[in-house]
Coordinates of C-alpha atoms and ligand atoms in Angstrom, one line a residue:
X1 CA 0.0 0.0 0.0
X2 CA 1.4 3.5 -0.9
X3 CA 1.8 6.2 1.6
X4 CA 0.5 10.0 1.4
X5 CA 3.0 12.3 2.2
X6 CA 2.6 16.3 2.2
X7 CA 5.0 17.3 0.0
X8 CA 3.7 20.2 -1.1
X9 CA 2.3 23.3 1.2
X10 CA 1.3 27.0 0.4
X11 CA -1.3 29.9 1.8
X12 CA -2.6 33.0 0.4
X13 CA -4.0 35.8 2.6
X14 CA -5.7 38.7 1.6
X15 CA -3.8 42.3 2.1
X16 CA -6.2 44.7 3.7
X17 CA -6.0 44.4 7.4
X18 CA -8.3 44.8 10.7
X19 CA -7.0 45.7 13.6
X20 CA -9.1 45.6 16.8
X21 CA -8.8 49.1 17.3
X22 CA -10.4 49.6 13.9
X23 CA -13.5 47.4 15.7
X24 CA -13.6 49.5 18.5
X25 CA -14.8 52.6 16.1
X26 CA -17.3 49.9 14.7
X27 CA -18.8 48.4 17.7
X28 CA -18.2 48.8 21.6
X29 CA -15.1 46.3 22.2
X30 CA -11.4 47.3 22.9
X31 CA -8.3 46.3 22.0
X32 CA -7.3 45.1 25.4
X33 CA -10.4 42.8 25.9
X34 CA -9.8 41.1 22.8
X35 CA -6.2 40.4 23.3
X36 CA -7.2 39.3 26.9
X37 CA -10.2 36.8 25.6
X38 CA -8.5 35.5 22.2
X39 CA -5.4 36.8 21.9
X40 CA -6.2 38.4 18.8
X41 CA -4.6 41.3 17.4
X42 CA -5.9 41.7 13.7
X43 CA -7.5 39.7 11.0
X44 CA -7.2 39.9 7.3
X45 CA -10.0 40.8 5.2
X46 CA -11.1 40.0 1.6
X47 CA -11.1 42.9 -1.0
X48 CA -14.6 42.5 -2.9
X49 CA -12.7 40.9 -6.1
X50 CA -11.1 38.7 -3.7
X51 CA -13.5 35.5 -2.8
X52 CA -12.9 32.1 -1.5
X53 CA -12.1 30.1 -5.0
X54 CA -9.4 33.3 -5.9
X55 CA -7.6 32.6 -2.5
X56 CA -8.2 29.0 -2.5
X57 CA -6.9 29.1 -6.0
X58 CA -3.6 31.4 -5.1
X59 CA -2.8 28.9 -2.5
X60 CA -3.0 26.1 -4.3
X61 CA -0.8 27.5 -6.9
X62 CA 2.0 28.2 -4.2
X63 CA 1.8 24.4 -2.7
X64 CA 2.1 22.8 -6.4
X65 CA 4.9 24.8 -7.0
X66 CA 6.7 23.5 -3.7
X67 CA 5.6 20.0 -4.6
X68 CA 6.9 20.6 -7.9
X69 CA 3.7 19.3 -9.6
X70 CA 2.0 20.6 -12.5
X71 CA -1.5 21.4 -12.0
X72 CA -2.1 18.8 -15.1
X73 CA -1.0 16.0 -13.0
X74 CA -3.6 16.3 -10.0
X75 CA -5.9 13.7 -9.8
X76 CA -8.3 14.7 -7.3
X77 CA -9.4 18.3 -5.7
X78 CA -11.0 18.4 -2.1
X79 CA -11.6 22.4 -1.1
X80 CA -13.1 22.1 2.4
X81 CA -14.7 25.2 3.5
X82 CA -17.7 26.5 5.0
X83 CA -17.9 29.8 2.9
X84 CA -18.6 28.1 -0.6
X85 CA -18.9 30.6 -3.5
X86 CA -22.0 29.2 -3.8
X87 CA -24.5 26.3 -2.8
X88 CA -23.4 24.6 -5.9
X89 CA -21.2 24.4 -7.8
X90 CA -18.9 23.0 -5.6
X91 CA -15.7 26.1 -5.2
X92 CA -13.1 23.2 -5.6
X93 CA -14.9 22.8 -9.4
X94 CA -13.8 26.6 -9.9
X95 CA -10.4 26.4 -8.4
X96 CA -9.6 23.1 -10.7
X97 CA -10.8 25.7 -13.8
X98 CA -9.2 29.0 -12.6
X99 CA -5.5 26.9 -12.1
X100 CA -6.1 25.0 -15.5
X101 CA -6.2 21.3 -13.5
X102 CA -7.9 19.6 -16.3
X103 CA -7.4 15.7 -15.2
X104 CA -8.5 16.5 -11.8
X105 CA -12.0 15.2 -10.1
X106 CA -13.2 18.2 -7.9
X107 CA -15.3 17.9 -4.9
X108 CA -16.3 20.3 -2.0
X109 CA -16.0 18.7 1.9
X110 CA -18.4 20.4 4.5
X111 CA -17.0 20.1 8.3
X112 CA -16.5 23.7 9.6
X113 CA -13.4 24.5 11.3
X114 CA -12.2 20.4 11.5
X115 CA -12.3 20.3 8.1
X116 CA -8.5 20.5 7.0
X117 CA -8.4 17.8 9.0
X118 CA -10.9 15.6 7.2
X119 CA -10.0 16.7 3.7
X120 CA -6.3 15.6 4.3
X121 CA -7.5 12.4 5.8
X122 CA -9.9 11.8 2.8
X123 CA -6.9 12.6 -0.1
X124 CA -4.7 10.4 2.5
X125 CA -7.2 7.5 2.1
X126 CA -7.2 7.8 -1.4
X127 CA -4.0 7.7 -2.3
X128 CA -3.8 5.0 0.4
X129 CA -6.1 2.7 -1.5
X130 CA -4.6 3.9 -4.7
X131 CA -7.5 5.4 -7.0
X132 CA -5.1 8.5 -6.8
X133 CA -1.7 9.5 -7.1
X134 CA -1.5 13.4 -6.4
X135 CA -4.1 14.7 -4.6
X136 CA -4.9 18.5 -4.0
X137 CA -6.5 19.6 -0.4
X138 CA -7.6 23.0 0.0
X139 CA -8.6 25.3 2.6
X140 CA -10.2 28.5 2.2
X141 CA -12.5 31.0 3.7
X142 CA -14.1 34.1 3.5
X143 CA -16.5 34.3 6.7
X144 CA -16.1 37.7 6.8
X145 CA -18.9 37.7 4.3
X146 CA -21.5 36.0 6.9
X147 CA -20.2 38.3 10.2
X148 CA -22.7 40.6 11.3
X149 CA -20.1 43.6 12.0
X150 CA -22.3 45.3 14.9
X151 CA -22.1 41.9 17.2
X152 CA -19.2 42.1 18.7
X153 CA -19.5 38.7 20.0
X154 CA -18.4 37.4 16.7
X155 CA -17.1 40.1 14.7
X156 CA -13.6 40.3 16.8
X157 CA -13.7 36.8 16.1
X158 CA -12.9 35.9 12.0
X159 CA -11.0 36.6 9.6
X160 CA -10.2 35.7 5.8
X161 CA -7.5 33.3 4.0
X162 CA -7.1 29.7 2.4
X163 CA -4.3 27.5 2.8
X164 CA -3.3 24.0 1.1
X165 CA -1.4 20.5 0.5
X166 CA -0.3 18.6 -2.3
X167 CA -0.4 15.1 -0.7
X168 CA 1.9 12.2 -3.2
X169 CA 1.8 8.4 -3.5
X170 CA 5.0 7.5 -2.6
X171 CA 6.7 3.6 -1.4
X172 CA 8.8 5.6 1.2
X173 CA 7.2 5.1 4.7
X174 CA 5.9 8.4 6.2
X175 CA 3.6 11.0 5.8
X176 CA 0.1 10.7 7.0
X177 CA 0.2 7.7 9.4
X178 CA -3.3 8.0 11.8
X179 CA -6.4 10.2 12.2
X180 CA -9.3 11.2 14.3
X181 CA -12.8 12.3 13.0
X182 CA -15.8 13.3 15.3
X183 CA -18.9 14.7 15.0
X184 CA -21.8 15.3 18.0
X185 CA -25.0 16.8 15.9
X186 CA -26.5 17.4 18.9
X187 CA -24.6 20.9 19.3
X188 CA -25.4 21.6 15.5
X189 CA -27.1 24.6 17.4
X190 CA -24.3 26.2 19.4
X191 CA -22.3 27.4 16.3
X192 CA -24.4 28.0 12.8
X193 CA -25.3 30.2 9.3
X194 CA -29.0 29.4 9.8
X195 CA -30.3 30.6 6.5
X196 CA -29.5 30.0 3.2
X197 CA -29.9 26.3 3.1
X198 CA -32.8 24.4 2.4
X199 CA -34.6 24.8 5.8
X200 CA -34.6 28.4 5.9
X201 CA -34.1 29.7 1.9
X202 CA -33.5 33.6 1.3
X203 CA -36.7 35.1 2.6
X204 CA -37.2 38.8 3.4
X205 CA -37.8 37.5 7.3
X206 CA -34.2 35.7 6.9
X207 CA -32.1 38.6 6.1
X208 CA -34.6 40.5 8.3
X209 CA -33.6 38.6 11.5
X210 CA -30.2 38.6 10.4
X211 CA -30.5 34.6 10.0
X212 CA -27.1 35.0 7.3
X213 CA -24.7 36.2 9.8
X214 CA -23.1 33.4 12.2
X215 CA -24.8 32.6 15.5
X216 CA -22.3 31.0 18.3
X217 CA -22.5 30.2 21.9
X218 CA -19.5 31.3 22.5
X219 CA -19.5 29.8 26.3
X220 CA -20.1 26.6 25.1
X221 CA -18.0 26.1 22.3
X222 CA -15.1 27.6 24.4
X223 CA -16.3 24.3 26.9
X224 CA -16.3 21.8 23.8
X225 CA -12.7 22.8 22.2
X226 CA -11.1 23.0 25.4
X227 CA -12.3 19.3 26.1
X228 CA -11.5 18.0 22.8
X229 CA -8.2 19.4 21.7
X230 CA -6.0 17.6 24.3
X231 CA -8.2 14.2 24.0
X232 CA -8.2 14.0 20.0
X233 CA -4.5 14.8 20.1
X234 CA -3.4 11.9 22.6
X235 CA -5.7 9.6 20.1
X236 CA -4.3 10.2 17.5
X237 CA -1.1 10.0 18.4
X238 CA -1.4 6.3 20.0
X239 CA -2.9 5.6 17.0
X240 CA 0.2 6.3 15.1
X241 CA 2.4 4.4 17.8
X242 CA 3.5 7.4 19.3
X243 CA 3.7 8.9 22.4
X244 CA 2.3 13.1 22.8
X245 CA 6.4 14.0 24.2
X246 CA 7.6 12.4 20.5
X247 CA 6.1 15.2 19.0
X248 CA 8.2 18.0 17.3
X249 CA 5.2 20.4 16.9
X250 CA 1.4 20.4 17.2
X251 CA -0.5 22.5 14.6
X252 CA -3.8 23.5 16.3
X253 CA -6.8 24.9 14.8
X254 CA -6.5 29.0 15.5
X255 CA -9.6 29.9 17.0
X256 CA -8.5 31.2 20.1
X257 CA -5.2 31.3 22.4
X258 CA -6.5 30.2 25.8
X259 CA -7.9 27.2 23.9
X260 CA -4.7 26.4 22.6
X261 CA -3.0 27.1 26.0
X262 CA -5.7 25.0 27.5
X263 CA -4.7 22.0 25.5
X264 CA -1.2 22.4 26.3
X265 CA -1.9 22.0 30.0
X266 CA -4.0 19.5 29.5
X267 CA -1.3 17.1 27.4
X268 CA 1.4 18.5 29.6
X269 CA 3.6 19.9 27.6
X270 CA 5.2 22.7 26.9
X271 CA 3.6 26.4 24.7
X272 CA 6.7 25.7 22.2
X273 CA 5.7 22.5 20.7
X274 CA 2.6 24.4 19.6
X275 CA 2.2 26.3 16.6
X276 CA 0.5 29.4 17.2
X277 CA -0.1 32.4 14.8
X278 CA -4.1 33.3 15.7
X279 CA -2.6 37.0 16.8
X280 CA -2.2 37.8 13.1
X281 CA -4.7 36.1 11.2
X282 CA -8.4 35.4 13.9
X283 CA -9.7 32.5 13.2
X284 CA -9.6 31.3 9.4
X285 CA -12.1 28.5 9.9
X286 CA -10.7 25.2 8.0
X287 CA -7.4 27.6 6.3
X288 CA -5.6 27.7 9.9
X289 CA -4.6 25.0 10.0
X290 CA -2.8 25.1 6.4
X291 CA -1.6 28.2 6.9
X292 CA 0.2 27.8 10.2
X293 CA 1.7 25.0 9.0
X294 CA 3.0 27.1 6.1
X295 CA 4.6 29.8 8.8
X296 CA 6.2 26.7 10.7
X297 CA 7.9 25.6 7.7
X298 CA 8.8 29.1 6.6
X299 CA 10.2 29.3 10.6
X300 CA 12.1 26.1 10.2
X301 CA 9.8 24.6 13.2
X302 CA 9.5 21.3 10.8
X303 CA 11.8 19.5 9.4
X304 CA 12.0 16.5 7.0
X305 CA 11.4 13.2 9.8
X306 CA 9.3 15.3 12.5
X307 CA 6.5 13.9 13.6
X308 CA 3.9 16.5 14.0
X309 CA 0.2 16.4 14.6
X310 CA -2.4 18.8 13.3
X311 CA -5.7 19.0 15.4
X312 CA -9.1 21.1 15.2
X313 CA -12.6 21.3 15.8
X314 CA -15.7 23.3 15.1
X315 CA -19.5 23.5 13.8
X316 CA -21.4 20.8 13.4
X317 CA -20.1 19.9 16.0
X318 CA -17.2 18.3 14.3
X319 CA -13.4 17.4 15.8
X320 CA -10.5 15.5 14.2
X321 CA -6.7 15.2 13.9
X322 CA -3.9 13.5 12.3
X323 CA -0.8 12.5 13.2
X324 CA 1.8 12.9 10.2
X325 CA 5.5 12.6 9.7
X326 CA 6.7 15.6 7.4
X327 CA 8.1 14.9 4.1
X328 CA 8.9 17.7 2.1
X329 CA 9.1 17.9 -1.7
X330 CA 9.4 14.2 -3.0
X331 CA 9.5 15.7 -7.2
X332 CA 12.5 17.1 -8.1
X333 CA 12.2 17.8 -11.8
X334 CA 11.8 21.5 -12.8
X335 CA 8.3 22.1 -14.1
X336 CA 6.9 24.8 -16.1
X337 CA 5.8 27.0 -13.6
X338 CA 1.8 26.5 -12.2
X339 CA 1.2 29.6 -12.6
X340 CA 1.5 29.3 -16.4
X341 CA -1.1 27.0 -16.4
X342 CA -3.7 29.3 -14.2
X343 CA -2.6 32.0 -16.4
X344 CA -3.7 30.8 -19.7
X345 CA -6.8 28.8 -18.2
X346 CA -9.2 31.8 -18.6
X347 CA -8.7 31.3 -22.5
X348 CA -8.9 26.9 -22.4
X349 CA -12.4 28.1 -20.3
X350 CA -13.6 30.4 -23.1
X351 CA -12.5 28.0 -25.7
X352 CA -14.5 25.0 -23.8
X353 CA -18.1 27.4 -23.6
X354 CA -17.7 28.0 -27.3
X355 CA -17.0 24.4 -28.3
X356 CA -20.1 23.9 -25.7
X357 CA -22.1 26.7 -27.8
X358 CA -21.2 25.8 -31.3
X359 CA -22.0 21.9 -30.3
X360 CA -25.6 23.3 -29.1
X361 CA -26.2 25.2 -32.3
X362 CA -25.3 22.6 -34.2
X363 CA -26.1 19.5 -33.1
X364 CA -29.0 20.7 -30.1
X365 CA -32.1 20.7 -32.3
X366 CA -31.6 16.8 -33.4
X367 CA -31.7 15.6 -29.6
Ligands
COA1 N1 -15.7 43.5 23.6 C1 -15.9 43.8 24.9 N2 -16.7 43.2 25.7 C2 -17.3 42.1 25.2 C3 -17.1 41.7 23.9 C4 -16.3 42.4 23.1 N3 -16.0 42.1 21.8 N4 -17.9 40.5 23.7 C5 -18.5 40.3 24.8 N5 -18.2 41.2 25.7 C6 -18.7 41.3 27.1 C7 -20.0 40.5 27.3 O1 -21.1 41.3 27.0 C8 -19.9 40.2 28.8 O2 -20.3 41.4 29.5 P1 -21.2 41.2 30.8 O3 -20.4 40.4 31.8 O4 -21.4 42.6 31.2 O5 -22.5 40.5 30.3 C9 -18.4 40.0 29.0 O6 -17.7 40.7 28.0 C10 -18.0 38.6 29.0 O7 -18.5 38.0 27.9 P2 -18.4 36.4 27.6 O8 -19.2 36.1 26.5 O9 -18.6 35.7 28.9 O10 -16.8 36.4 27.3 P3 -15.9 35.1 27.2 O11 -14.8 35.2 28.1 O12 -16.7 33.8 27.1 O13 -15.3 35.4 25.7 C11 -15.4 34.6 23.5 C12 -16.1 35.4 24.6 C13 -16.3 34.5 22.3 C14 -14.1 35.2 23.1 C15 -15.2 33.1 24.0 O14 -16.3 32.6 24.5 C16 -14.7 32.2 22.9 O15 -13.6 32.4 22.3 N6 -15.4 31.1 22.6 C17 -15.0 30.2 21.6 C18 -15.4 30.8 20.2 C19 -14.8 30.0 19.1 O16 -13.6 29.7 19.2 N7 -15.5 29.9 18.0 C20 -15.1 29.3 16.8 C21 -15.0 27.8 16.9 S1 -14.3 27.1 15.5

């Protein structure tokens, strides 16, 4: 059986940037109670031609270029992400378009916050079980689209960005060894988007009552990720064979800093083996966990051989993690550039409608 390293990584963050003391002149907060109760600083937020496929897609570009993979030679997209460009299609259809991946299957994965963690398990499995060779997983979000920006409960909160793998068949052991995925519907209610779905369809009383914008108990979920972090982070680890003080880093989801320095103290070990960058960014839904990654490489915090688990959790409610020893590029052969590829695939998209449109004009009418 193969195994599914990450051997490619990238991120792609938008420029403009919120600060909290540009909240405070938008609703009644202060910097100091945000650092105190998140330790956020600022957030980045999407420019209006920016959206969730165009970061996605950015991102994706980066980690096939460190993976040395053209984007010709994916086999399979999974863009997890809970603000879709739309209901359907699925976003990871557009990203396979706008970075010209023609040979690529595209699907989109729905599990909040946790799911990073699930698409990389799913591309894992399937390269595992061999239906794929090269498989694309992306993260990406732009939440600040749903965030009603006079509750202050949740505006402080999010912020905007997309991160991604490149996971690769290879004989060599390593890469993605173990994984954990949860899910307890029956707190579906403490973090939601209640409209927009099938059960509550734009209505005039929807965007009335502000049923868009994202509702949390904030107490609660606080209660659930501080629980769950620490437990789905020992799991996974025995899974993999190890023990929790084998562990070079821990990537955790970036939602919030006492959660993160909850689930230190509750695995015992020290603030440095964790990853945190949640002071910069908020919380980026299913991209942090891409994109810290991407700063711990760029930080030298893992190397080829460390054993590293990622771990996260959010609506639904949902929880995961997987334990992973990191690979690094396993391609060495210079490619054209991915970027060539996305750059000529607005033309190969025209080309395709017109073929579509001629084929309609001409052959339509005998059907
Ligand atoms: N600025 C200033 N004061 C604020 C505030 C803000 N942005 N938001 C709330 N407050 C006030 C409250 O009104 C409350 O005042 P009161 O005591 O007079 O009623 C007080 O601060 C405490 O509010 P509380 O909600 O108890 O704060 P908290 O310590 O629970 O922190 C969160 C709130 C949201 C930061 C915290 O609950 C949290 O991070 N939860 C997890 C959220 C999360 O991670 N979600 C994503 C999961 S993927």
């Amino acid at each position: 059986m193969p195994y599914a390293h990450i051997t490619g990584w990238g991120m792609s963050i938008p420029q403009k940037i919120l600060t909290n003391d540009d909240l405070a002149k938008m609703v009644d907060t202060n910097d100091a109670w945000i650092q105190e109760r998140t330790g956020i600083r600022e957030r980045h937020i999407a420019a209006e031609n920016q959206s969730t496929a165009s970061l996605g897609a950015e991102a994706a570009l980066h980690a096939l270029r460190v993976a040395n993979l053209a984007p010709t030679e994916i086999d399979l997209i999974i863009c997890s992400t809970s603000s879709p460009e739309h209901t359907f299609p699925a976003t990871a259809c557009l990203i396979q378009d706008a970075i010209g991946a023609t040979r690529a299957g595209a699907f989109d994965l729905s599990a909040a916050c946790s799911g990073f963690i699930f698409a990389v398990n799913m591309g894992a499995q399937t390269i595992k079980t061999g239906s794929a060779k090269n498989v694309l997983v992306i993260g990406a979000e732009t939440l600040s689209r749903f965030v009603d920006w006079n509750d202050r409960n949740i505006c402080i909160l999010f912020g905007d960005g997309a991160g991604a793998f490149v996971l690769q068949a290879s004989d060599r052991p390593g890469g993605v060894i173990s994984s954990v995925m949860r899910s307890d519907g029956s707190g579906s209610d403490l973090l939601s988007l209640p409209a927009g779905g099938s059960k509550h369809p734009a209505s005039e009383i929807t965007v009335h009552t502000g049923m868009h914008f994202i509702h949390m108990d904030g107490k609660e979920v606080f209660r659930f990720a501080t629980r769950v972090m620490a437990q789905a982070t020992i799991e996974v680890a025995e899974k993999a064979g190890w023990k929790t003080a084998d562990l070079a880093l821990i990537i955790p989801h970036q939602a919030n800093r006492r959660i993160i320095d909850a689930a230190a103290r509750g695995l015992k070990l020290p603030m440095e083996k964790f990853m945190v960058n949640v002071e910069r960014y908020g919380n980026t839904s299913t991209a942090s966990i891409p994109i810290a990654t991407v700063e711990a490489v760029q930080q030298g915090r893992l190397k080829p051989g460390d054993k590293v688990v990622m771990v996260g959790f959010g609506a639904g409610l949902t929880w995961g993690a997987l334990a992973a020893e990191w690979s690094g590029p396993i391609s060495t052969e210079r490619k054209l550039a991915p970027e060539w590829y996305a750059w000529f695939a607005p033309a190969r998209s025209l080309v395709r409608r017109a073929i579509r449109l001629l084929e309609g004009l001409f052959f339509g009418r005998k059907s």
